[in-house]
Amino acid sequence: MSATALSIIVPNLNGGRYLPQALDSIVAQKDEQVELIVVDGGSKDCSADVLEQFRDRIDILIVEPDRGQADAIMKGVTIASGELFNWINSDDILLPGALPAVWDGIGNADCFAGAVQEMDELGAPVRTVLQRRLTAEAILRHPWRGSSYHQPGVWLRRSKFLDCGGLNRDLHFSFDREMMIRFLATGASVRITERPLAGFRLHPESKTVAQSGRFIEEQLETLRHIAEDGPQRLRRVARSHIERLRWWSELEEIQERAEQGGRLRAAFSILHGVAARPRSRAGRASLKALVKLFSASR
């Protein structure tokens, strides 16, 4: 490794409950070539005490109000000196051996992605999510489902990240996916390993669990923006997925009406809709809706 080869940013706001585990997982692998930056938005919990305990292993500590998580991360990235970087949220962890695996694995690529070990509230493994099909198109097609992108396991070249504009500070939930679409759309090269690099904690207070609806709202906003102003090859993908989402909403309405009677009419509506636009409507969602209708009619 070269001097300050890797920078890790830890954004935190009232995450003191899990913050010691996050920092422990990083400092256990840290040496002079790894830079640790913690950006705290002015926590009111025990975070200050935790940060004091780790102060001698934190290279840069910023404690001040921010505009949200994306803003906190960008504060860290802007002053980071590492050639590669990632952010580890205060309720997540870096898995043992991750840092040498990143440096050894990235080669000349712009991005290195490893699997992510999803954990429960206590840190027990739940499942391993592999990174697959890391392209702008794949992330657009699976904006909140599938495993085409899982942020804690993704390391980026800092210069390439800044060149593509970094994170959108106005987004608070889907800023990572929105950025990754732009990053990959530039033609960034990617290397992928099935080795787990990070642990992603699912717990009641996490944004992923507690505010999942807000993720969907911002991801729809991203789809609309790309459909109108994105790269030409991505506009068609975004428009197609917007149409698919509209159809899924229509399917829910058809099924709700069917519960009040008229299941054959509902089935006809679904078949008619699929025939009208088979490219965006002929799929698993339509088939499941039809199966449900006919199963309920027996």
Coordinates of C-alpha atoms in Angstrom, one line a residue:
M1 CA 0.0 0.0 0.0
S2 CA 1.0 3.6 -0.5
A3 CA 0.8 6.2 2.3
T4 CA -2.9 6.8 3.3
A5 CA -4.1 4.3 0.8
L6 CA -7.6 3.9 2.3
S7 CA -9.9 6.3 4.0
I8 CA -12.9 5.3 6.0
I9 CA -15.6 7.8 6.9
V10 CA -17.9 7.0 9.8
P11 CA -21.0 9.3 9.9
N12 CA -22.8 9.4 13.2
L13 CA -25.8 11.0 14.8
N14 CA -26.9 9.6 18.1
G15 CA -25.6 6.2 17.2
G16 CA -23.7 5.7 20.4
R17 CA -25.3 2.3 21.1
Y18 CA -23.5 0.6 18.2
L19 CA -20.7 3.1 17.6
P20 CA -18.1 1.2 19.7
Q21 CA -18.5 -1.9 17.6
A22 CA -18.2 0.0 14.4
L23 CA -15.0 1.7 15.5
D24 CA -13.6 -1.4 17.1
S25 CA -14.0 -3.2 13.8
I26 CA -12.0 -0.5 12.0
V27 CA -9.2 0.2 14.4
A28 CA -8.5 -3.6 14.7
Q29 CA -7.3 -3.4 11.1
K30 CA -6.0 0.1 11.0
D31 CA -2.3 1.0 10.4
E32 CA -0.5 4.2 9.2
Q33 CA -1.8 3.6 5.6
V34 CA -5.5 3.7 6.7
E35 CA -7.2 7.0 7.6
L36 CA -10.2 7.0 9.9
I37 CA -12.5 10.1 9.8
V38 CA -15.5 10.4 12.1
V39 CA -18.2 13.0 11.3
D40 CA -20.7 13.5 14.2
G41 CA -23.6 15.8 13.6
G42 CA -23.9 16.9 17.2
S43 CA -25.1 13.8 18.9
K44 CA -27.0 14.1 22.2
D45 CA -26.5 10.5 23.4
C46 CA -23.4 8.8 24.6
S47 CA -21.5 9.2 21.3
A48 CA -19.2 11.9 22.8
D49 CA -18.0 9.5 25.4
V50 CA -17.4 6.8 22.9
L51 CA -15.5 9.2 20.6
E52 CA -13.3 10.3 23.5
Q53 CA -12.4 6.6 24.2
F54 CA -11.3 6.2 20.6
R55 CA -9.8 9.7 20.1
D56 CA -6.2 8.5 19.7
R57 CA -7.1 6.2 16.9
I58 CA -9.3 8.7 15.0
D59 CA -7.3 10.7 12.5
I60 CA -9.8 13.4 11.9
L61 CA -12.9 14.1 14.1
I62 CA -15.5 16.6 13.0
V63 CA -18.3 17.4 15.5
E64 CA -20.8 20.0 14.2
P65 CA -24.3 20.2 12.8
D66 CA -24.9 19.0 9.3
R67 CA -27.7 18.7 6.7
G68 CA -28.0 15.0 7.0
Q69 CA -26.1 11.8 6.4
A70 CA -25.0 12.6 2.8
D71 CA -23.7 16.0 3.9
A72 CA -21.7 14.3 6.8
I73 CA -20.2 11.8 4.4
M74 CA -19.2 14.5 1.9
K75 CA -17.5 16.5 4.7
G76 CA -15.3 13.5 5.3
V77 CA -14.6 12.6 1.7
T78 CA -13.7 16.2 0.8
I79 CA -10.9 16.3 3.4
A80 CA -9.9 12.6 3.0
S81 CA -6.4 11.8 1.6
G82 CA -6.9 8.1 0.7
E83 CA -6.8 6.9 -2.8
L84 CA -9.8 4.6 -2.0
F85 CA -12.6 5.2 0.4
N86 CA -15.8 3.9 1.8
W87 CA -18.2 4.9 4.6
I88 CA -19.2 2.6 7.4
N89 CA -22.3 3.8 9.2
S90 CA -22.1 3.8 13.0
D91 CA -24.4 0.8 13.3
D92 CA -22.5 -1.3 10.8
I93 CA -19.1 -3.0 11.0
L94 CA -16.0 -3.7 8.9
L95 CA -15.4 -7.5 8.8
P96 CA -11.9 -8.9 9.7
G97 CA -9.4 -8.8 6.8
A98 CA -11.5 -6.5 4.7
L99 CA -8.9 -3.8 4.2
P100 CA -6.1 -5.9 2.7
A101 CA -8.7 -7.7 0.6
V102 CA -9.8 -4.3 -0.8
W103 CA -6.3 -3.1 -1.6
D104 CA -5.2 -6.5 -3.1
G105 CA -8.4 -6.9 -5.1
I106 CA -9.1 -3.6 -6.7
G107 CA -6.1 -3.6 -9.1
N108 CA -6.7 -0.8 -11.7
A109 CA -10.4 -0.8 -11.3
D110 CA -12.4 2.2 -10.1
C111 CA -14.6 0.2 -7.7
F112 CA -14.2 -2.9 -5.6
A113 CA -17.3 -4.6 -4.2
G114 CA -17.6 -7.4 -1.8
A115 CA -20.4 -9.3 -0.2
V116 CA -22.3 -7.9 2.8
Q117 CA -23.2 -9.9 5.9
E118 CA -26.6 -8.7 7.1
M119 CA -27.0 -8.9 10.9
D120 CA -29.8 -8.7 13.4
E121 CA -29.9 -6.2 16.2
L122 CA -27.5 -8.1 18.3
G123 CA -25.0 -8.6 15.5
A124 CA -25.9 -12.3 14.7
P125 CA -25.6 -13.1 11.0
V126 CA -28.9 -13.2 9.1
R127 CA -27.9 -13.7 5.5
T128 CA -25.0 -12.9 3.1
V129 CA -25.8 -10.6 0.2
L130 CA -23.6 -10.9 -2.9
Q131 CA -23.0 -8.0 -5.1
R132 CA -24.2 -8.8 -8.6
R133 CA -24.6 -7.0 -11.9
L134 CA -23.1 -3.7 -10.7
T135 CA -24.1 -1.5 -13.6
A136 CA -26.2 1.6 -13.7
E137 CA -28.9 -0.2 -15.6
A138 CA -29.1 -3.0 -13.0
I139 CA -29.5 -0.6 -10.1
L140 CA -32.2 1.3 -12.0
R141 CA -34.1 -1.8 -12.6
H142 CA -33.9 -2.9 -9.0
P143 CA -34.0 0.4 -7.1
W144 CA -35.0 -1.1 -3.7
R145 CA -35.0 -4.9 -4.3
G146 CA -32.5 -7.4 -5.4
S147 CA -28.8 -7.5 -4.6
S148 CA -27.2 -5.6 -7.4
Y149 CA -25.7 -3.0 -5.0
H150 CA -25.2 -3.0 -1.2
Q151 CA -23.2 0.1 -0.1
P152 CA -21.2 -1.1 2.9
G153 CA -19.3 -3.6 0.8
V154 CA -18.4 -1.1 -2.0
W155 CA -15.1 0.8 -2.1
L156 CA -14.5 3.6 -4.7
R157 CA -11.6 5.6 -6.1
R158 CA -12.0 9.0 -4.4
S159 CA -11.0 11.0 -7.5
K160 CA -13.5 9.2 -9.7
F161 CA -16.2 9.7 -7.0
L162 CA -15.6 13.4 -6.8
D163 CA -15.4 13.8 -10.6
C164 CA -19.0 12.3 -10.9
G165 CA -20.3 14.9 -8.4
G166 CA -20.2 12.8 -5.2
L167 CA -23.3 12.5 -3.1
N168 CA -26.4 14.6 -3.6
R169 CA -26.7 16.4 -0.2
D170 CA -30.4 17.1 -0.8
L171 CA -31.2 13.4 -0.6
H172 CA -31.4 11.7 2.8
F173 CA -32.3 8.0 2.1
S174 CA -31.3 6.9 -1.4
F175 CA -28.3 9.1 -1.9
D176 CA -25.9 6.1 -2.2
R177 CA -27.9 4.4 -5.0
E178 CA -28.4 7.7 -6.9
M179 CA -24.6 8.4 -6.7
M180 CA -23.7 4.9 -7.8
I181 CA -25.9 5.2 -10.9
R182 CA -24.0 8.3 -11.9
F183 CA -20.6 6.8 -10.9
L184 CA -21.2 3.7 -13.0
A185 CA -22.7 5.6 -15.9
T186 CA -19.3 7.3 -16.4
G187 CA -17.9 3.9 -17.5
A188 CA -16.3 3.2 -14.2
S189 CA -14.6 -0.3 -14.0
V190 CA -15.7 -2.7 -11.3
R191 CA -14.2 -5.8 -9.7
I192 CA -16.3 -8.0 -7.5
T193 CA -15.5 -10.6 -4.8
E194 CA -17.8 -13.0 -3.0
R195 CA -15.9 -12.4 0.1
P196 CA -17.9 -10.6 2.8
L197 CA -16.3 -7.2 3.6
A198 CA -18.8 -5.5 5.9
G199 CA -21.7 -6.2 8.3
F200 CA -25.0 -4.4 7.8
R201 CA -27.1 -4.2 10.9
L202 CA -30.9 -4.4 10.7
H203 CA -32.6 -3.0 13.8
P204 CA -35.8 -1.1 14.7
E205 CA -34.2 2.3 14.8
S206 CA -32.3 2.1 11.5
K207 CA -33.5 4.1 8.5
T208 CA -33.7 1.0 6.4
V209 CA -36.2 -0.6 8.8
A210 CA -38.0 2.4 10.3
Q211 CA -38.4 4.6 7.3
S212 CA -38.5 2.3 4.3
G213 CA -41.3 4.3 2.6
R214 CA -39.0 7.4 2.4
F215 CA -36.4 5.3 0.5
I216 CA -39.1 4.5 -2.1
E217 CA -40.1 8.1 -2.4
E218 CA -36.5 9.2 -3.1
Q219 CA -35.8 6.4 -5.4
L220 CA -38.8 7.3 -7.5
E221 CA -37.5 10.8 -7.6
T222 CA -34.2 9.5 -8.9
L223 CA -36.0 7.5 -11.6
R224 CA -38.0 10.5 -12.7
H225 CA -34.9 12.7 -12.9
I226 CA -33.0 10.1 -15.0
A227 CA -36.0 9.6 -17.2
E228 CA -36.0 13.3 -18.1
D229 CA -32.3 14.4 -17.9
G230 CA -30.1 11.3 -17.5
P231 CA -27.8 9.7 -20.1
Q232 CA -29.7 8.7 -23.2
R233 CA -29.2 4.9 -22.7
L234 CA -30.5 5.2 -19.1
R235 CA -33.6 7.2 -19.9
R236 CA -35.4 4.3 -21.5
V237 CA -34.6 2.0 -18.6
A238 CA -35.9 4.6 -16.1
R239 CA -39.1 5.2 -18.1
S240 CA -39.7 1.5 -18.4
H241 CA -39.3 1.0 -14.6
I242 CA -41.6 4.0 -13.8
E243 CA -44.2 2.4 -16.0
R244 CA -43.7 -1.0 -14.2
L245 CA -44.2 0.7 -10.9
R246 CA -47.4 2.4 -12.0
W247 CA -48.7 -1.0 -13.2
W248 CA -47.8 -2.6 -9.8
S249 CA -49.9 0.2 -8.1
E250 CA -52.7 -0.5 -10.6
L251 CA -52.6 -4.2 -9.8
E252 CA -53.0 -3.5 -6.1
E253 CA -56.1 -1.4 -6.9
I254 CA -57.6 -4.2 -9.2
Q255 CA -57.1 -6.8 -6.4
E256 CA -58.7 -4.5 -3.8
R257 CA -61.7 -4.1 -6.0
A258 CA -61.8 -7.9 -6.7
E259 CA -62.1 -8.6 -2.9
Q260 CA -65.5 -6.9 -3.1
G261 CA -66.6 -9.2 -5.9
G262 CA -66.1 -9.5 -9.6
R263 CA -63.0 -11.6 -9.7
L264 CA -63.4 -12.6 -13.3
R265 CA -63.7 -8.9 -14.3
A266 CA -60.5 -8.2 -12.3
A267 CA -58.7 -11.0 -14.1
F268 CA -59.8 -9.6 -17.5
S269 CA -58.5 -6.2 -16.5
I270 CA -55.1 -7.7 -15.7
L271 CA -55.0 -9.6 -18.9
H272 CA -56.1 -6.6 -20.9
G273 CA -53.5 -4.4 -19.3
V274 CA -50.7 -6.9 -20.0
A275 CA -51.8 -7.3 -23.6
A276 CA -51.7 -3.5 -24.0
R277 CA -48.1 -3.1 -22.7
P278 CA -46.5 -6.5 -22.5
R279 CA -43.0 -5.2 -22.3
S280 CA -43.5 -3.5 -18.9
R281 CA -46.4 -5.5 -17.6
A282 CA -45.8 -9.2 -18.5
G283 CA -44.0 -10.4 -15.5
R284 CA -44.0 -12.0 -12.1
A285 CA -46.3 -9.4 -10.5
S286 CA -49.0 -9.9 -13.0
L287 CA -48.8 -13.7 -12.8
K288 CA -48.9 -13.6 -9.0
A289 CA -52.0 -11.3 -9.1
L290 CA -53.8 -13.7 -11.5
V291 CA -52.9 -16.8 -9.4
K292 CA -54.2 -15.0 -6.3
L293 CA -57.5 -14.2 -8.0
F294 CA -58.2 -17.6 -9.3
S295 CA -57.1 -19.3 -6.0
A296 CA -59.5 -17.1 -4.1
S297 CA -62.4 -17.9 -6.4
R298 CA -62.3 -21.6 -5.7

